[in-house]
Amino acid sequence: TQLLEQSPQFLSIQEGENLTVYCNSSSVFSSLQWYRQEPGEGPVLLVTVVTGGEVKKLKRLTFQFGDARKDSSLHITAAQPGDTGLYLCAGSGAGSYQLTFGKGTKLSVIP
Amino acid sequence: DTAVSQTPKYLVTQMGNDKSIKCEQNLGHDTMYWYKQDSKKFLKIMFSYNNKELIINETVPNRFSPKSPDKAHLNLHINSLELGDSAVYFCASSQDPTGFGVQETQYFGPGTRLLVL
């Protein structure tokens, strides 16, 4: 069974600060995704990373896939209250229908 | 237009009852999923259907039975509800994986909040 460990579990920061969320595993994943879930809603995909070492940017969010494809990070620059939510990483094997989710990082950005 | 819809949104019921949750997607996807999210927000796959065929069946009590009448629908029936079944249940759908290692986007419904008393 492939497991994904996310850290930190909870993060409360002031508006304008930077933060990094980590997603680690001992298993290799063919691709890794980051989702954000707001209260009362389902998760929504932010990004998919596929290649080891890949970096993708989505406005103030920067996603990196580790060289060995076992870990990933999400960095947010100048966090805004609208960034508040539960961030989930999820990995899958080649051609797999199954996503393994991490336990999530609950982010609160205080105005 | 709602992409993935679930009914009901809230479900409060007594222990021992039988209940069903319905899911429909209008994205034309072949693959649909049921997930359970516990009180600690851990999201875990329960079942997946591809083209009405069961392809993922995780270790779930056999009181849970999924049914896919067609590609656009995946329902979840739960018999003899227990307190521990209280959770948020999410339906999702996706295109088939490409086979080249890239997981397709999964589109989630809004969830069904089940509370067993």
PDB file of N, CA, C and O in Angstrom, chain A residues 21-52:
ATOM      1  N   VAL A  21       4.054  23.459   2.330  1.00  0.00           N
ATOM      2  CA  VAL A  21       3.426  22.212   2.773  1.00  0.00           C
ATOM      3  C   VAL A  21       4.154  21.063   2.084  1.00  0.00           C
ATOM      4  O   VAL A  21       4.491  21.147   0.900  1.00  0.00           O
ATOM      5  N   TYR A  22       4.386  19.987   2.839  1.00  0.00           N
ATOM      6  CA  TYR A  22       5.167  18.862   2.307  1.00  0.00           C
ATOM      7  C   TYR A  22       4.321  17.602   2.206  1.00  0.00           C
ATOM      8  O   TYR A  22       3.418  17.366   3.021  1.00  0.00           O
ATOM      9  N   CYS A  23       4.675  16.796   1.216  1.00  0.00           N
ATOM     10  CA  CYS A  23       3.989  15.535   0.973  1.00  0.00           C
ATOM     11  C   CYS A  23       5.070  14.499   0.685  1.00  0.00           C
ATOM     12  O   CYS A  23       5.798  14.638  -0.296  1.00  0.00           O
ATOM     13  N   ASN A  24       5.207  13.493   1.566  1.00  0.00           N
ATOM     14  CA  ASN A  24       6.321  12.551   1.453  1.00  0.00           C
ATOM     15  C   ASN A  24       5.847  11.113   1.448  1.00  0.00           C
ATOM     16  O   ASN A  24       4.850  10.764   2.079  1.00  0.00           O
ATOM     17  N   SER A  25       6.609  10.273   0.747  1.00  0.00           N
ATOM     18  CA  SER A  25       6.284   8.856   0.692  1.00  0.00           C
ATOM     19  C   SER A  25       7.559   8.049   0.501  1.00  0.00           C
ATOM     20  O   SER A  25       8.571   8.565   0.050  1.00  0.00           O
ATOM     21  N   SER A  26       7.501   6.789   0.861  1.00  0.00           N
ATOM     22  CA  SER A  26       8.610   5.881   0.573  1.00  0.00           C
ATOM     23  C   SER A  26       8.396   5.195  -0.778  1.00  0.00           C
ATOM     24  O   SER A  26       9.266   4.470  -1.260  1.00  0.00           O
ATOM     25  N   SER A  27       7.239   5.442  -1.378  1.00  0.00           N
ATOM     26  CA  SER A  27       6.899   4.823  -2.660  1.00  0.00           C
ATOM     27  C   SER A  27       7.095   5.813  -3.795  1.00  0.00           C
ATOM     28  O   SER A  27       7.011   7.026  -3.605  1.00  0.00           O
ATOM     29  N   VAL A  28       7.337   5.276  -4.982  1.00  0.00           N
ATOM     30  CA  VAL A  28       7.441   6.101  -6.182  1.00  0.00           C
ATOM     31  C   VAL A  28       6.066   6.230  -6.813  1.00  0.00           C
ATOM     32  O   VAL A  28       5.338   5.237  -6.938  1.00  0.00           O
ATOM     33  N   PHE A  29       5.718   7.435  -7.215  1.00  0.00           N
ATOM     34  CA  PHE A  29       4.437   7.668  -7.873  1.00  0.00           C
ATOM     35  C   PHE A  29       4.660   8.092  -9.318  1.00  0.00           C
ATOM     36  O   PHE A  29       5.608   8.804  -9.637  1.00  0.00           O
ATOM     37  N   SER A  30       3.781   7.650 -10.197  1.00  0.00           N
ATOM     38  CA  SER A  30       3.855   8.075 -11.593  1.00  0.00           C
ATOM     39  C   SER A  30       3.426   9.523 -11.748  1.00  0.00           C
ATOM     40  O   SER A  30       3.917  10.225 -12.625  1.00  0.00           O
ATOM     41  N   SER A  31       2.482   9.928 -10.954  1.00  0.00           N
ATOM     42  CA  SER A  31       2.059  11.317 -10.967  1.00  0.00           C
ATOM     43  C   SER A  31       1.543  11.679  -9.584  1.00  0.00           C
ATOM     44  O   SER A  31       1.150  10.804  -8.823  1.00  0.00           O
ATOM     45  N   LEU A  32       1.582  12.960  -9.303  1.00  0.00           N
ATOM     46  CA  LEU A  32       1.120  13.418  -8.010  1.00  0.00           C
ATOM     47  C   LEU A  32       0.249  14.648  -8.215  1.00  0.00           C
ATOM     48  O   LEU A  32       0.562  15.506  -9.053  1.00  0.00           O
ATOM     49  N   GLN A  33      -0.840  14.707  -7.483  1.00  0.00           N
ATOM     50  CA  GLN A  33      -1.762  15.823  -7.633  1.00  0.00           C
ATOM     51  C   GLN A  33      -1.932  16.547  -6.303  1.00  0.00           C
ATOM     52  O   GLN A  33      -1.783  15.958  -5.237  1.00  0.00           O
ATOM     53  N   TRP A  34      -2.252  17.825  -6.418  1.00  0.00           N
ATOM     54  CA  TRP A  34      -2.632  18.624  -5.246  1.00  0.00           C
ATOM     55  C   TRP A  34      -4.065  19.108  -5.448  1.00  0.00           C
ATOM     56  O   TRP A  34      -4.419  19.625  -6.514  1.00  0.00           O
ATOM     57  N   TYR A  35      -4.873  18.906  -4.405  1.00  0.00           N
ATOM     58  CA  TYR A  35      -6.251  19.361  -4.408  1.00  0.00           C
ATOM     59  C   TYR A  35      -6.447  20.341  -3.251  1.00  0.00           C
ATOM     60  O   TYR A  35      -5.774  20.264  -2.228  1.00  0.00           O
ATOM     61  N   ARG A  36      -7.420  21.246  -3.424  1.00  0.00           N
ATOM     62  CA  ARG A  36      -7.823  22.090  -2.312  1.00  0.00           C
ATOM     63  C   ARG A  36      -9.309  21.855  -2.044  1.00  0.00           C
ATOM     64  O   ARG A  36     -10.119  21.784  -2.977  1.00  0.00           O
ATOM     65  N   GLN A  37      -9.627  21.731  -0.774  1.00  0.00           N
ATOM     66  CA  GLN A  37     -11.008  21.496  -0.371  1.00  0.00           C
ATOM     67  C   GLN A  37     -11.457  22.605   0.565  1.00  0.00           C
ATOM     68  O   GLN A  37     -10.806  22.861   1.590  1.00  0.00           O
ATOM     69  N   GLU A  38     -12.550  23.266   0.213  1.00  0.00           N
ATOM     70  CA  GLU A  38     -13.112  24.304   1.077  1.00  0.00           C
ATOM     71  C   GLU A  38     -14.249  23.686   1.886  1.00  0.00           C
ATOM     72  O   GLU A  38     -14.833  22.677   1.493  1.00  0.00           O
ATOM     73  N   PRO A  39     -14.564  24.291   3.033  1.00  0.00           N
ATOM     74  CA  PRO A  39     -15.593  23.706   3.910  1.00  0.00           C
ATOM     75  C   PRO A  39     -16.910  23.488   3.182  1.00  0.00           C
ATOM     76  O   PRO A  39     -17.389  24.358   2.453  1.00  0.00           O
ATOM     77  N   GLY A  40     -17.472  22.306   3.345  1.00  0.00           N
ATOM     78  CA  GLY A  40     -18.767  22.006   2.751  1.00  0.00           C
ATOM     79  C   GLY A  40     -18.728  21.647   1.278  1.00  0.00           C
ATOM     80  O   GLY A  40     -19.773  21.481   0.656  1.00  0.00           O
ATOM     81  N   GLU A  41     -17.529  21.526   0.722  1.00  0.00           N
ATOM     82  CA  GLU A  41     -17.408  21.211  -0.702  1.00  0.00           C
ATOM     83  C   GLU A  41     -16.471  20.038  -0.934  1.00  0.00           C
ATOM     84  O   GLU A  41     -15.758  19.598  -0.032  1.00  0.00           O
ATOM     85  N   GLY A  42     -16.462  19.542  -2.163  1.00  0.00           N
ATOM     86  CA  GLY A  42     -15.538  18.487  -2.523  1.00  0.00           C
ATOM     87  C   GLY A  42     -14.185  19.053  -2.930  1.00  0.00           C
ATOM     88  O   GLY A  42     -14.069  20.236  -3.243  1.00  0.00           O
ATOM     89  N   PRO A  43     -13.145  18.210  -2.935  1.00  0.00           N
ATOM     90  CA  PRO A  43     -11.812  18.676  -3.357  1.00  0.00           C
ATOM     91  C   PRO A  43     -11.822  19.115  -4.817  1.00  0.00           C
ATOM     92  O   PRO A  43     -12.540  18.557  -5.639  1.00  0.00           O
ATOM     93  N   VAL A  44     -10.979  20.106  -5.117  1.00  0.00           N
ATOM     94  CA  VAL A  44     -10.839  20.612  -6.479  1.00  0.00           C
ATOM     95  C   VAL A  44      -9.363  20.554  -6.851  1.00  0.00           C
ATOM     96  O   VAL A  44      -8.508  20.995  -6.082  1.00  0.00           O
ATOM     97  N   LEU A  45      -9.085  20.019  -8.028  1.00  0.00           N
ATOM     98  CA  LEU A  45      -7.689  19.861  -8.458  1.00  0.00           C
ATOM     99  C   LEU A  45      -7.013  21.211  -8.671  1.00  0.00           C
ATOM    100  O   LEU A  45      -7.568  22.108  -9.315  1.00  0.00           O
ATOM    101  N   LEU A  46      -5.787  21.333  -8.141  1.00  0.00           N
ATOM    102  CA  LEU A  46      -4.963  22.520  -8.390  1.00  0.00           C
ATOM    103  C   LEU A  46      -3.936  22.226  -9.486  1.00  0.00           C
ATOM    104  O   LEU A  46      -3.747  23.022 -10.399  1.00  0.00           O
ATOM    105  N   VAL A  47      -3.253  21.087  -9.364  1.00  0.00           N
ATOM    106  CA  VAL A  47      -2.176  20.796 -10.313  1.00  0.00           C
ATOM    107  C   VAL A  47      -1.878  19.309 -10.330  1.00  0.00           C
ATOM    108  O   VAL A  47      -2.161  18.602  -9.358  1.00  0.00           O
ATOM    109  N   THR A  48      -1.324  18.836 -11.457  1.00  0.00           N
ATOM    110  CA  THR A  48      -0.776  17.485 -11.568  1.00  0.00           C
ATOM    111  C   THR A  48       0.685  17.608 -11.976  1.00  0.00           C
ATOM    112  O   THR A  48       0.996  18.326 -12.928  1.00  0.00           O
ATOM    113  N   VAL A  49       1.579  16.945 -11.251  1.00  0.00           N
ATOM    114  CA  VAL A  49       2.993  16.910 -11.635  1.00  0.00           C
ATOM    115  C   VAL A  49       3.348  15.472 -12.006  1.00  0.00           C
ATOM    116  O   VAL A  49       2.862  14.524 -11.383  1.00  0.00           O
ATOM    117  N   VAL A  50       4.188  15.347 -13.012  1.00  0.00           N
ATOM    118  CA  VAL A  50       4.454  14.036 -13.595  1.00  0.00           C
ATOM    119  C   VAL A  50       5.945  13.696 -13.627  1.00  0.00           C
ATOM    120  O   VAL A  50       6.327  12.562 -13.354  1.00  0.00           O
ATOM    121  N   THR A  51       6.760  14.675 -13.952  1.00  0.00           N
ATOM    122  CA  THR A  51       8.191  14.422 -14.163  1.00  0.00           C
ATOM    123  C   THR A  51       8.992  14.737 -12.915  1.00  0.00           C
ATOM    124  O   THR A  51       8.761  15.778 -12.273  1.00  0.00           O
ATOM    125  N   GLY A  52       9.942  13.873 -12.555  1.00  0.00           N
ATOM    126  CA  GLY A  52      10.796  14.130 -11.408  1.00  0.00           C
ATOM    127  C   GLY A  52      11.495  15.467 -11.539  1.00  0.00           C
ATOM    128  O   GLY A  52      12.049  15.758 -12.596  1.00  0.00           O
TER     129      GLY A  52
END
